[in-house]
mmCIF file of C-alpha atoms in Angstrom:
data_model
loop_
_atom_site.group_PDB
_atom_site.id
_atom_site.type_symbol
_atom_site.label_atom_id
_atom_site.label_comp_id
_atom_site.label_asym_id
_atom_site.label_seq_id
_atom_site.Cartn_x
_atom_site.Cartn_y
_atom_site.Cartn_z
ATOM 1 C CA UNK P 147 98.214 59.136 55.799
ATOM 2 C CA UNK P 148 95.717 60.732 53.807
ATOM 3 C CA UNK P 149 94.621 64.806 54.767
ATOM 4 C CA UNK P 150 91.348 66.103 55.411
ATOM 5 C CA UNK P 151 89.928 68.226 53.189
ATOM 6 C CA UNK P 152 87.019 70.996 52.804
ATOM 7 C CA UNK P 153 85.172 70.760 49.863
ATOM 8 C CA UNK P 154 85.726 74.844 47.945
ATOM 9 C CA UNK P 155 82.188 75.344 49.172
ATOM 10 C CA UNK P 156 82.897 74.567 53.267
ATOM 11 C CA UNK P 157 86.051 76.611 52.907
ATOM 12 C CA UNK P 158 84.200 79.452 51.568
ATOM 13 C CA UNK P 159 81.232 78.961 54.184
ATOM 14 C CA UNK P 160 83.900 79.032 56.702
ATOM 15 C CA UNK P 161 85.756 82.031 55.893
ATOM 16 C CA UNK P 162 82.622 83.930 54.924
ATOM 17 C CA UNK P 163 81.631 83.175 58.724
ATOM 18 C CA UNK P 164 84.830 84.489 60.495
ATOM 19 C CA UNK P 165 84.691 87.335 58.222
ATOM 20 C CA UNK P 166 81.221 87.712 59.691
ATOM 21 C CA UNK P 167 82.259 87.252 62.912
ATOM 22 C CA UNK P 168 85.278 90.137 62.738
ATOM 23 C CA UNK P 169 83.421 92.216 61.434
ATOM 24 C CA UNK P 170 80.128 92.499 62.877
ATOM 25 C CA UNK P 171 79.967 91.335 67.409
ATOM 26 C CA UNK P 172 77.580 88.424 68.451
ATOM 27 C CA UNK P 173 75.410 90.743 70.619
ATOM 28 C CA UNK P 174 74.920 94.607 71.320
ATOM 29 C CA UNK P 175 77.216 94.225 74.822
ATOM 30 C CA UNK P 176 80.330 93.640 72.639
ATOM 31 C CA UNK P 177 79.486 96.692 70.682
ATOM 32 C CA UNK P 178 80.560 98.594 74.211
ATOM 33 C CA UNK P 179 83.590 101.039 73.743
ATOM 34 C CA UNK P 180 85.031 100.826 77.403
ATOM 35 C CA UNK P 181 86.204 103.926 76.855
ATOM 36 C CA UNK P 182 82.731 105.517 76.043
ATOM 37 C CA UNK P 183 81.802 107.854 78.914
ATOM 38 C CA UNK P 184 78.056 108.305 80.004
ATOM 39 C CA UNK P 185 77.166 111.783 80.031
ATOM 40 C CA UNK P 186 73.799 111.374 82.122
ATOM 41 C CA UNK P 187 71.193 114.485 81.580
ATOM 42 C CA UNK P 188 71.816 117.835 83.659
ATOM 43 C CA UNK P 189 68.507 119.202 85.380
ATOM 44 C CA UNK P 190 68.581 122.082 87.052
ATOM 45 C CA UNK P 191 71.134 123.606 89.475
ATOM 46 C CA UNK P 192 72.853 123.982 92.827
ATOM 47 C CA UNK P 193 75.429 126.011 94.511
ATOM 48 C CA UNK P 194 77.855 123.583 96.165
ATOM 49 C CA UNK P 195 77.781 124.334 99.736
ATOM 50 C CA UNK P 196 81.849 124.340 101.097
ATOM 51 C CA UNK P 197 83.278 123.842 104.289
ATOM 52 C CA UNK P 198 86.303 124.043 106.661
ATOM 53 C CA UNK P 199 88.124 121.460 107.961
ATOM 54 C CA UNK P 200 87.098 119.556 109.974
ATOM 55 C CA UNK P 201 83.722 119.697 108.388
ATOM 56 C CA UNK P 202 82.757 118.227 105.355
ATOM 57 C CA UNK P 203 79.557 119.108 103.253
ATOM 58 C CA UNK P 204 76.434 116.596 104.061
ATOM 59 C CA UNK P 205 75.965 113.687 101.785
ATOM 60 C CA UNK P 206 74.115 114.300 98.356
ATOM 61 C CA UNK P 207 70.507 112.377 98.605
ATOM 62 C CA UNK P 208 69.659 113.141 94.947
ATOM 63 C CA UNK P 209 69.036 110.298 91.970
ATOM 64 C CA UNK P 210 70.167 112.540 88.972
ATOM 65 C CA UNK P 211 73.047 114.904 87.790
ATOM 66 C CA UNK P 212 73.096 118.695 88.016
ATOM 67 C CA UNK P 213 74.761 121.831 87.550
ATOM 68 C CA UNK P 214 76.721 122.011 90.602
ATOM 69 C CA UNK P 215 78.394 125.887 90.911
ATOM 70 C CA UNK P 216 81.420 126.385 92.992
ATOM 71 C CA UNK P 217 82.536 129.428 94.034
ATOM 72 C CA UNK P 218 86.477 129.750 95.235
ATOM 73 C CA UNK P 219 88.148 132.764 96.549
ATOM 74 C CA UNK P 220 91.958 132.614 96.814
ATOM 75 C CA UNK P 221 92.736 135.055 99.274
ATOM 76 C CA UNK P 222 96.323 135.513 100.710
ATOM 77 C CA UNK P 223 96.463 136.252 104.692
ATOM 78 C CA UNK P 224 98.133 135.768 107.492
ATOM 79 C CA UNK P 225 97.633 132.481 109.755
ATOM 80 C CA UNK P 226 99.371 130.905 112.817
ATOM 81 C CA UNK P 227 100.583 127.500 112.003
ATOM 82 C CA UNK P 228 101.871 126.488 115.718
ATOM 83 C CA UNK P 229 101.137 128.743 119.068
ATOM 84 C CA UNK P 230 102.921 132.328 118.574
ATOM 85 C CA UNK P 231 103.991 131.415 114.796
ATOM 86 C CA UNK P 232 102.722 133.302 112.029
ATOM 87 C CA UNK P 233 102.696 132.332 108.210
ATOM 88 C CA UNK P 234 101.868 134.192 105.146
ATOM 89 C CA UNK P 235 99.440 131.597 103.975
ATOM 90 C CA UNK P 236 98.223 131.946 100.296
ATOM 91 C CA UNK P 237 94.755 129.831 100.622
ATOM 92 C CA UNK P 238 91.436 128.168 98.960
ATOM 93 C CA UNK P 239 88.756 129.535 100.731
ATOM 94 C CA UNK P 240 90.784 132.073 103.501
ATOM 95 C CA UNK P 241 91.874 128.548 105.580
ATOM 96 C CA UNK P 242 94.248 125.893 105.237
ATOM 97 C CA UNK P 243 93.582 123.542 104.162
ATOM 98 C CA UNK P 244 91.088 124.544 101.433
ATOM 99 C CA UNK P 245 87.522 124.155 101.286
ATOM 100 C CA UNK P 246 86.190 120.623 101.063
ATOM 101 C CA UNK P 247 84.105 120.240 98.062
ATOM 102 C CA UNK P 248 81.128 117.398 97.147
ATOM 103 C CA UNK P 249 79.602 117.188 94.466
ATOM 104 C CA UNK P 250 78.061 113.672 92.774
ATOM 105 C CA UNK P 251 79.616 111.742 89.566
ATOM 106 C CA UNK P 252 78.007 112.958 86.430
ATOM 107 C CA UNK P 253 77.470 116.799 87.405
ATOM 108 C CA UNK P 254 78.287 119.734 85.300
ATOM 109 C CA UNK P 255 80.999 121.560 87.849
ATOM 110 C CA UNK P 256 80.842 125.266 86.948
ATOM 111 C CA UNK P 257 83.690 126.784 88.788
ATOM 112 C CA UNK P 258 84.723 130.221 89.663
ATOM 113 C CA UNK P 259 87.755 131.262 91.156
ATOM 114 C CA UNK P 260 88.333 134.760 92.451
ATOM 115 C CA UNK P 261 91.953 136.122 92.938
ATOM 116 C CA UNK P 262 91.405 138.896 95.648
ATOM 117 C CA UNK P 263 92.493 142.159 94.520
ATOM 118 C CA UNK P 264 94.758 142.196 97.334
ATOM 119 C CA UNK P 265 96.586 138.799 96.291
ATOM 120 C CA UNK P 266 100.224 139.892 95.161
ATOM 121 C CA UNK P 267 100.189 136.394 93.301
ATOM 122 C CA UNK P 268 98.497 135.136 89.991
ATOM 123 C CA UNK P 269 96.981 131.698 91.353
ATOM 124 C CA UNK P 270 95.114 128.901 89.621
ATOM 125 C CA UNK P 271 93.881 125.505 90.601
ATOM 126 C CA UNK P 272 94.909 122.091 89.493
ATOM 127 C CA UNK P 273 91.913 119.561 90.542
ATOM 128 C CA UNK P 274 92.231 115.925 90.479
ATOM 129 C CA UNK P 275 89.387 115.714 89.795
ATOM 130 C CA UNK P 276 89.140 116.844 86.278
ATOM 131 C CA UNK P 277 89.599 114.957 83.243
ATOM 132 C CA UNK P 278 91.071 118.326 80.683
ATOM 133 C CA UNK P 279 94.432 119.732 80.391
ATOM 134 C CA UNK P 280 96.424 120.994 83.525
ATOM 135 C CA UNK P 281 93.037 119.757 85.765
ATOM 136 C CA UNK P 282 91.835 122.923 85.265
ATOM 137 C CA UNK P 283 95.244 124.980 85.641
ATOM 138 C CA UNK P 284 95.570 126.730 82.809
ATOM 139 C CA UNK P 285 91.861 127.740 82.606
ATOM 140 C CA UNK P 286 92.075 129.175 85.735
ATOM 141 C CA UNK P 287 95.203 131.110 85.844
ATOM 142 C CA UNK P 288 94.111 134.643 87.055
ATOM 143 C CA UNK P 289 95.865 137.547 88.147
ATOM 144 C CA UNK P 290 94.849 140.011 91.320
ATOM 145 C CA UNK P 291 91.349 140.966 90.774
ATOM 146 C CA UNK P 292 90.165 138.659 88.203
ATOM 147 C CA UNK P 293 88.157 135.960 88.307
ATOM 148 C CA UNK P 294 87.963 132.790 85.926
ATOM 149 C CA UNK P 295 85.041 130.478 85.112
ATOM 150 C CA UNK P 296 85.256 127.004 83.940
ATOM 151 C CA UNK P 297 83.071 123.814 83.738
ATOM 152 C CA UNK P 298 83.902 119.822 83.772
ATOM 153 C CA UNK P 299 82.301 116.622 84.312
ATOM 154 C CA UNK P 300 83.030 114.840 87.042
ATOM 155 C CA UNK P 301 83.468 111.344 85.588
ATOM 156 C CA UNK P 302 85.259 109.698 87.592
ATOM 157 C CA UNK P 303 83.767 109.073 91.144
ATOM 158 C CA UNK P 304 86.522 109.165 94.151
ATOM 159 C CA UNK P 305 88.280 111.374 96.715
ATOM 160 C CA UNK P 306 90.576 113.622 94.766
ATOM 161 C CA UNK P 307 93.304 116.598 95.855
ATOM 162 C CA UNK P 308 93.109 119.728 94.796
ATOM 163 C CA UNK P 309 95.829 122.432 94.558
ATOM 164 C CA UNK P 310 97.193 125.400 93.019
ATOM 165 C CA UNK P 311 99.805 124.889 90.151
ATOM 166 C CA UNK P 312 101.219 128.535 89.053
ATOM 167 C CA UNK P 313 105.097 128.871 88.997
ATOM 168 C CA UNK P 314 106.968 127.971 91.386
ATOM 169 C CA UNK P 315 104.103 125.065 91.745
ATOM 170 C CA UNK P 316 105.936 123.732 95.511
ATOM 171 C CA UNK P 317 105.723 127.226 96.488
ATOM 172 C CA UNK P 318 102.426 127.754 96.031
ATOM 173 C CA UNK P 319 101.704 124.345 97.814
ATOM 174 C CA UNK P 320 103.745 124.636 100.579
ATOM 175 C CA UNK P 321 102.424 128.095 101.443
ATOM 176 C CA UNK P 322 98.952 126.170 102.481
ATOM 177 C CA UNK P 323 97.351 126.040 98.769
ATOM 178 C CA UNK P 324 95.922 122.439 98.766
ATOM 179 C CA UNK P 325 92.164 121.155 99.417
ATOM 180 C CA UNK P 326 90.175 117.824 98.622
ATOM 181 C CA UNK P 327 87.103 117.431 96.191
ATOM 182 C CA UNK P 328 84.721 114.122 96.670
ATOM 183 C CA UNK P 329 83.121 112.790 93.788
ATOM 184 C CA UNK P 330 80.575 110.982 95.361
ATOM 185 C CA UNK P 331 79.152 108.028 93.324
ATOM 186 C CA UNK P 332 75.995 107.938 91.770
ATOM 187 C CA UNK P 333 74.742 105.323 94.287
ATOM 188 C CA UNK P 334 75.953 107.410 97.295
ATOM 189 C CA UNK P 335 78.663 105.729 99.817
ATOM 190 C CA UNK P 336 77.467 103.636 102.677
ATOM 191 C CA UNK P 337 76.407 105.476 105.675
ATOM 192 C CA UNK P 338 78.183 106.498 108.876
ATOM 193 C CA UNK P 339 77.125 108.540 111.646
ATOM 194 C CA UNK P 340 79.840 111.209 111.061
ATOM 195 C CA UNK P 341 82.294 112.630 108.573
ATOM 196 C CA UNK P 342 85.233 114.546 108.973
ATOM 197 C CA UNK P 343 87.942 116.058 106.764
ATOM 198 C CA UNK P 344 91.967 115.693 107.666
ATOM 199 C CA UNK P 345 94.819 117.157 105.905
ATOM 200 C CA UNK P 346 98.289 116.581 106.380
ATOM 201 C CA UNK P 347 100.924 118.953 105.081
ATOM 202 C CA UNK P 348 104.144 120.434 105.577
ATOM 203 C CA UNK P 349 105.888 124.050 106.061
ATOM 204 C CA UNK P 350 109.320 124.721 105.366
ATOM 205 C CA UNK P 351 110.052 128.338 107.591
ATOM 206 C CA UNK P 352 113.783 130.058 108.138
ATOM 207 C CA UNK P 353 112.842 129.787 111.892
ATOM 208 C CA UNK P 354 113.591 126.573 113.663
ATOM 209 C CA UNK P 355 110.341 125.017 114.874
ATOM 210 C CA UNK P 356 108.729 126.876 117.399
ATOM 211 C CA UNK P 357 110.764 129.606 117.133
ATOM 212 C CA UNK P 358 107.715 133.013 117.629
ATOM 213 C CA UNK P 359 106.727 135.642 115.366
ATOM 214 C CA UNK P 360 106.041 135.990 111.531
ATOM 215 C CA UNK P 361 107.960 133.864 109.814
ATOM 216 C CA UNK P 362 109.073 133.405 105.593
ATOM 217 C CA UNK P 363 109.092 130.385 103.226
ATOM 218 C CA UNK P 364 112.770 128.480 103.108
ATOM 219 C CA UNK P 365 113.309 127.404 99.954
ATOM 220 C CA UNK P 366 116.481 125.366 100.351
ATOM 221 C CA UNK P 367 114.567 123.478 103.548
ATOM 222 C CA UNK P 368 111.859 122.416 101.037
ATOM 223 C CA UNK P 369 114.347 121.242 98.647
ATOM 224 C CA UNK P 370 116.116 119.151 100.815
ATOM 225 C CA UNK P 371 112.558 118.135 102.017
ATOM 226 C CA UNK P 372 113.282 119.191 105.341
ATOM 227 C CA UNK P 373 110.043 120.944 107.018
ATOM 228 C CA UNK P 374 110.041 122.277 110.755
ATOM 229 C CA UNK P 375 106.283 121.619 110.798
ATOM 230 C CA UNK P 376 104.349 118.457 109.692
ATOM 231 C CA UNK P 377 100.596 119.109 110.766
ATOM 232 C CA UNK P 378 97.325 118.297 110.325
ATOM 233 C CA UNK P 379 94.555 121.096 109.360
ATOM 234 C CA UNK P 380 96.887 123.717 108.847
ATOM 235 C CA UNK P 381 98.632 123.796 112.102
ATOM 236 C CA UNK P 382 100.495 122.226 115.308
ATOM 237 C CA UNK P 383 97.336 121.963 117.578
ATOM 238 C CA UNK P 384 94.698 123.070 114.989
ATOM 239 C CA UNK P 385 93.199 119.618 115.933
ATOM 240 C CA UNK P 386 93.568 119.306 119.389
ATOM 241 C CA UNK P 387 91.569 120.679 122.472
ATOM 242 C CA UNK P 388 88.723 123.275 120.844
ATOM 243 C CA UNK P 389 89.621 121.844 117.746
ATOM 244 C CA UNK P 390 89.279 118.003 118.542
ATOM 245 C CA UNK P 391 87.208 115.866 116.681
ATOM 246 C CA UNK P 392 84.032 113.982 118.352
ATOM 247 C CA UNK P 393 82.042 110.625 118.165
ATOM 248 C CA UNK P 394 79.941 108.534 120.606
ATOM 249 C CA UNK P 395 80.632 104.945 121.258
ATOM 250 C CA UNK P 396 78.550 102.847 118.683
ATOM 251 C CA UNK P 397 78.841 105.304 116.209
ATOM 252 C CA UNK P 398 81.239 104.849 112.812
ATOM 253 C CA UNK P 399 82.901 107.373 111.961
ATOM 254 C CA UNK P 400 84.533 108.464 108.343
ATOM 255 C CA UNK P 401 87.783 110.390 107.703
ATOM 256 C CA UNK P 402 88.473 111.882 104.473
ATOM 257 C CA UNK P 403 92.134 111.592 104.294
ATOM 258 C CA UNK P 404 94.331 114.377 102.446
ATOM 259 C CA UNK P 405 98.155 114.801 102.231
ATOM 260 C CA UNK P 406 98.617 118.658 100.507
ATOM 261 C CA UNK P 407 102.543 117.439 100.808
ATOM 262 C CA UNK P 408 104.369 118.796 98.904
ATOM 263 C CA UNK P 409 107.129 116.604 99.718
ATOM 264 C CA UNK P 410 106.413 113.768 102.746
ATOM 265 C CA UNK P 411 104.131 110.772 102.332
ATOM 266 C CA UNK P 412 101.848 110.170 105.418
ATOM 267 C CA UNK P 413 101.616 106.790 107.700
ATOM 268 C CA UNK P 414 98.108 107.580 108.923
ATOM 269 C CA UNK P 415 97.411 106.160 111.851
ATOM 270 C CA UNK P 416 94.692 106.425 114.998
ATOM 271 C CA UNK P 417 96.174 105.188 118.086
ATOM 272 C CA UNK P 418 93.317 102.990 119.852
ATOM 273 C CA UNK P 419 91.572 102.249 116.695
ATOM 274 C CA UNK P 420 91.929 100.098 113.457
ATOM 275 C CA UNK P 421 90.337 100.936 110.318
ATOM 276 C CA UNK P 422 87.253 98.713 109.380
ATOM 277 C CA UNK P 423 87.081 100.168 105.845
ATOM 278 C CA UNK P 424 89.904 101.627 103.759
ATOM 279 C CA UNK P 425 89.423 102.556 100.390
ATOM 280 C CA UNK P 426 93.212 102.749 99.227
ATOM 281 C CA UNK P 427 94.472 105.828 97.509
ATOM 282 C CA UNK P 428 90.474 107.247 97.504
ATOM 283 C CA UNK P 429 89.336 105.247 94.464
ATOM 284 C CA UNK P 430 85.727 103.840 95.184
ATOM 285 C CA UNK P 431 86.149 100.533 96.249
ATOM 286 C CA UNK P 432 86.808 98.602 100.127
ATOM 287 C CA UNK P 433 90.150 97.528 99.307
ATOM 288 C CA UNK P 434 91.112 96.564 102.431
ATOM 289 C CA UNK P 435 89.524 95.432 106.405
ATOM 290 C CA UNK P 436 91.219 96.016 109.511
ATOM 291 C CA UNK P 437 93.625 98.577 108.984
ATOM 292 C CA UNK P 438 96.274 99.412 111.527
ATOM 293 C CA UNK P 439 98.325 102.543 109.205
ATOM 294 C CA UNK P 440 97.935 103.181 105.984
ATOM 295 C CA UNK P 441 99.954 105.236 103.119
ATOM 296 C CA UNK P 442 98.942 108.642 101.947
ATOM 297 C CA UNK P 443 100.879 109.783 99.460
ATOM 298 C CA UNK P 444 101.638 113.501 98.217
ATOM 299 C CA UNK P 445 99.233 114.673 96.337
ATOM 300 C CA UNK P 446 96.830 111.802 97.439
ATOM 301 C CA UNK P 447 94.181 110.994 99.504
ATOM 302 C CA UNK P 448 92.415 107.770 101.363
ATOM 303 C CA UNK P 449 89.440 107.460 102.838
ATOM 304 C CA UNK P 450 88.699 105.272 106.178
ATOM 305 C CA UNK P 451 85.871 104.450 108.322
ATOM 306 C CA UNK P 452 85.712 102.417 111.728
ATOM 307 C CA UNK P 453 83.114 102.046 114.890
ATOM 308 C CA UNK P 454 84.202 103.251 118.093
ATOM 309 C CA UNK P 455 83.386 101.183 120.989
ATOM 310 C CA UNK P 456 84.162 102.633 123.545
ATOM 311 C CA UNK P 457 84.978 105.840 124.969
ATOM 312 C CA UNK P 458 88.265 107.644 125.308
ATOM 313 C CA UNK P 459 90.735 110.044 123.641
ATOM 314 C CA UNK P 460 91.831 108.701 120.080
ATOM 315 C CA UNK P 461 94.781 109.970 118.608
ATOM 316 C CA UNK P 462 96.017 110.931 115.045
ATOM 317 C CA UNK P 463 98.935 110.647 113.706
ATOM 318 C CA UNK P 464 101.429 110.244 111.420
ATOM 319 C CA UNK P 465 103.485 107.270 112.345
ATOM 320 C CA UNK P 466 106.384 108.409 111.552
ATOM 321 C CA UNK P 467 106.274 109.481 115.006
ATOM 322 C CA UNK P 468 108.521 112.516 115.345
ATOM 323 C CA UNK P 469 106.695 113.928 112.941
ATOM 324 C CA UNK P 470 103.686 113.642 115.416
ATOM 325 C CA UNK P 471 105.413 114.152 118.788
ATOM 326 C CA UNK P 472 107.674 117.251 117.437
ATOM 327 C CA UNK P 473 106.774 118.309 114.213
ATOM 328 C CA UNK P 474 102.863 118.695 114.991
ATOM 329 C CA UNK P 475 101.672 116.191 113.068
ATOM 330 C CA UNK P 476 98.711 114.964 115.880
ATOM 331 C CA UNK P 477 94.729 115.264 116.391
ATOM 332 C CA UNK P 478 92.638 113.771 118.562
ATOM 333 C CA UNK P 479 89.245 112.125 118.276
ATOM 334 C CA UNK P 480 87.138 112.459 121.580
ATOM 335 C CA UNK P 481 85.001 109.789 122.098
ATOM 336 C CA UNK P 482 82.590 110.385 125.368
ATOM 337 C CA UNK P 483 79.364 107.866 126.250
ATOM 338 C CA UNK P 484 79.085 104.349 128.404
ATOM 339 C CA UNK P 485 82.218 102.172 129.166
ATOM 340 C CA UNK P 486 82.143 98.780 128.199
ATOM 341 C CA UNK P 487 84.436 96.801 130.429
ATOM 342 C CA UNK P 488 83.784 93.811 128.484
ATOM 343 C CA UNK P 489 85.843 95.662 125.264
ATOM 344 C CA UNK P 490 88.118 97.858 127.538
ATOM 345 C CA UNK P 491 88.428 97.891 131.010
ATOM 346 C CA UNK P 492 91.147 100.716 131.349
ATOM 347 C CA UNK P 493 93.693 100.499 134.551
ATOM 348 C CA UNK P 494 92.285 98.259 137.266
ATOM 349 C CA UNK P 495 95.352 98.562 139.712
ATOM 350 C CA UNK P 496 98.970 99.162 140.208
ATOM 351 C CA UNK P 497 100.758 96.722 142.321
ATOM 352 C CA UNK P 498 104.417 96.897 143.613
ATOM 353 C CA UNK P 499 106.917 94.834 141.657
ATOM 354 C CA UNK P 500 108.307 92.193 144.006
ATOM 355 C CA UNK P 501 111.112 90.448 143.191
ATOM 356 C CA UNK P 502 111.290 86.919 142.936
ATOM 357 C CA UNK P 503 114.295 84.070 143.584
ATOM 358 C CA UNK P 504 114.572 83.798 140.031
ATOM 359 C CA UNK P 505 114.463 87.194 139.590
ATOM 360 C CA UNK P 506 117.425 87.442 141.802
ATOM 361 C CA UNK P 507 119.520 85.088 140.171
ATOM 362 C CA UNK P 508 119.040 86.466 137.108
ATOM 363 C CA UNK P 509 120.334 89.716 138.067
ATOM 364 C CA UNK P 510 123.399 88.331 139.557
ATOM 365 C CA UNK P 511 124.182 86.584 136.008
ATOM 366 C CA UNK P 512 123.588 89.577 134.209
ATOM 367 C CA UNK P 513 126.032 91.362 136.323
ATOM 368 C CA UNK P 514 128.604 88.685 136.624
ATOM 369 C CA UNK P 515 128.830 88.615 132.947
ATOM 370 C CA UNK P 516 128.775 92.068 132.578
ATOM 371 C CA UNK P 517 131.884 92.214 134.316
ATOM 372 C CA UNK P 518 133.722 89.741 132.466
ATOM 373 C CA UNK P 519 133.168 91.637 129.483
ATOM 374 C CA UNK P 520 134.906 94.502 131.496
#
């Protein structure tokens, strides 16, 4: 059988054309570095407005990038994490958790952080948020009195954890130092009726739980990652009664999920409700519909969003449920307006169980056998 063969001028065409093609791309799309990052123009400025949990900042309406300044105070205090049980909290903001803050994807973040002069700690803040070494921690590192100034892009659109990272870093956590920062996207996210911020976390005190007055940090219970409170908002009840959550039926609502940790992951769960939306682990896509619990880990965050339909009192937990029913870990979403019988009807009647011949007889096995077991 005889080969094919390229005449010396073919071959050369040919390998004068794949050289072409390695070296220079077919069109100006393959010229794309994925790893370029847009830096959109900055005009003007704004000082971030920050808020307490529950509340969370209004959405940003604005088609362009700006300087966005934050200002942080760490101030150390005293706080009441359950009813009679007091907590030296170290804190973002004077509350635990920490300030929520918004800003949109491709501002210029200046950010100040104040260390009260009557701190006793040096304190600094580690946000997610940031792409730069230590998220910000080592820029920020500031002793009583002093304040530090910074500035990053924020990239990277999503719902991110913030928290401080001095020495002993799980110290510092666990003594209430934690917060969440959304990136919004350029494009905004879609809209609800209302928004609300929830933080789980955990304190580790030398008192058993509920045990009254001021109590210290255990280090060997957060070791053994062992807390006597797991809570939402910075205490047992914090979101319950005064502090409950509201919505109207009709309306869809949107949690910003948090878990300051330092040690438990969350099972996040609403009893009454499934999630419509979840965007898992915060990123900025729907990556899942009709949610019954889902996973927040340490350290992250998720963000949810579901219609109510009806009235009633919805409540939040973590599902790993004696961490809700006697660790703290519980909130409750009030939901008042028009029933709809045809979605819920609630309790119609209680009748009187009557036994039945059946019924009978299957009572008398059960206890016939139950004796020849004996």
């Amino acid at each position: 059988m005889q080969r094919a063969c390229l005449p010396p001028t073919s071959l050369l065409s040919t390998l004068f054309a794949l050289l072409l093609l390695g070296t220079f791309p077919l069109s100006s799309s393959a010229q794309t570095n994925p790893n370029d990052v847009y830096l959109p123009p900055i005009e003007g400025e704004e000082v971030a407005v920050l808020t307490d949990a529950p509340e969370v900042p209004a959405p940003i309406t604005r088609d362009y990038a700006t300087r966005m300044i934050v200002n942080l105070d760490v101030i150390e205090t005293v706080d009441e994490i359950a009813p009679g049980v007091e907590y030296n909290v170290w804190t973002f903001g004077g509350e635990v958790p920490g300030k929520f803050i918004r800003v949109r994807e491709g501002d210029m973040v200046e950010f100040h952080m104040r260390n009260m002069p009557d701190s006793r700690m040096p304190h600094n803040i580690d946000l997610h948020a940031v792409t730069g070494t230590g998220g910000g921690a080592h820029a920020t590192l500031v002793p009583p009195g002093k304040e530090a100034v910074m500035e990053f892009r924020a990239l990277k659109p999503g719902l991110y954890v913030y928290h401080c990272a001095t020495t002993p870093v799980g110290m510092h956590i666990a003594n209430g130092m934690y917060g969440l920062i959304l990136v919004e996207p350029k494009e905004g996210l879609p809209e609800v009726d209302r928004e609300y911020y929830v933080m789980q976390s955990e304190f580790y005190t030398v008192g058993k739980h509920g045990e009254k007055g001021l109590q210290q940090f255990d280090l060997q219970k957060a070791i053994d990652e062992n807390p006597e409170y797991v809570v939402f908002n910075g205490g047992k009840g914090k979101m319950t009664g005064t502090g409950a959550i509201e919505a109207s039926p009709g309306e869809r609502v949107r949690l910003f999920v948090g878990n300051g940790g330092p040690n438990l992951a969350s099972s996040f769960h609403v009893i009454g409700e499934m999630f419509d939306n979840v965007y898992g682990e915060a990123g900025t896509r729907v990556t899942q519909n009709n949610v019954q619990t889902t996973t927040v880990p340490p350290g992250g965050a998720a963000v949810v969003d579901f219609k109510v339909d009806v009235p009633g009192t919805y409540t939040l937990v973590d599902h790993a449920i004696f961490r809700a029913f006697n660790k703290g870990a519980i909130g409750i979403l009030k939901v008042e307006g028009e029933k709809d019988p045809n979605i819920f009807s609630g309790q119609t009647e209680v009748n009187d169980v009557k036994p039945t011949t059946s019924d009978a007889k299957a009572t008398d096995s059960s206890t016939e056998s139950g004796r020849k077991k004996r």
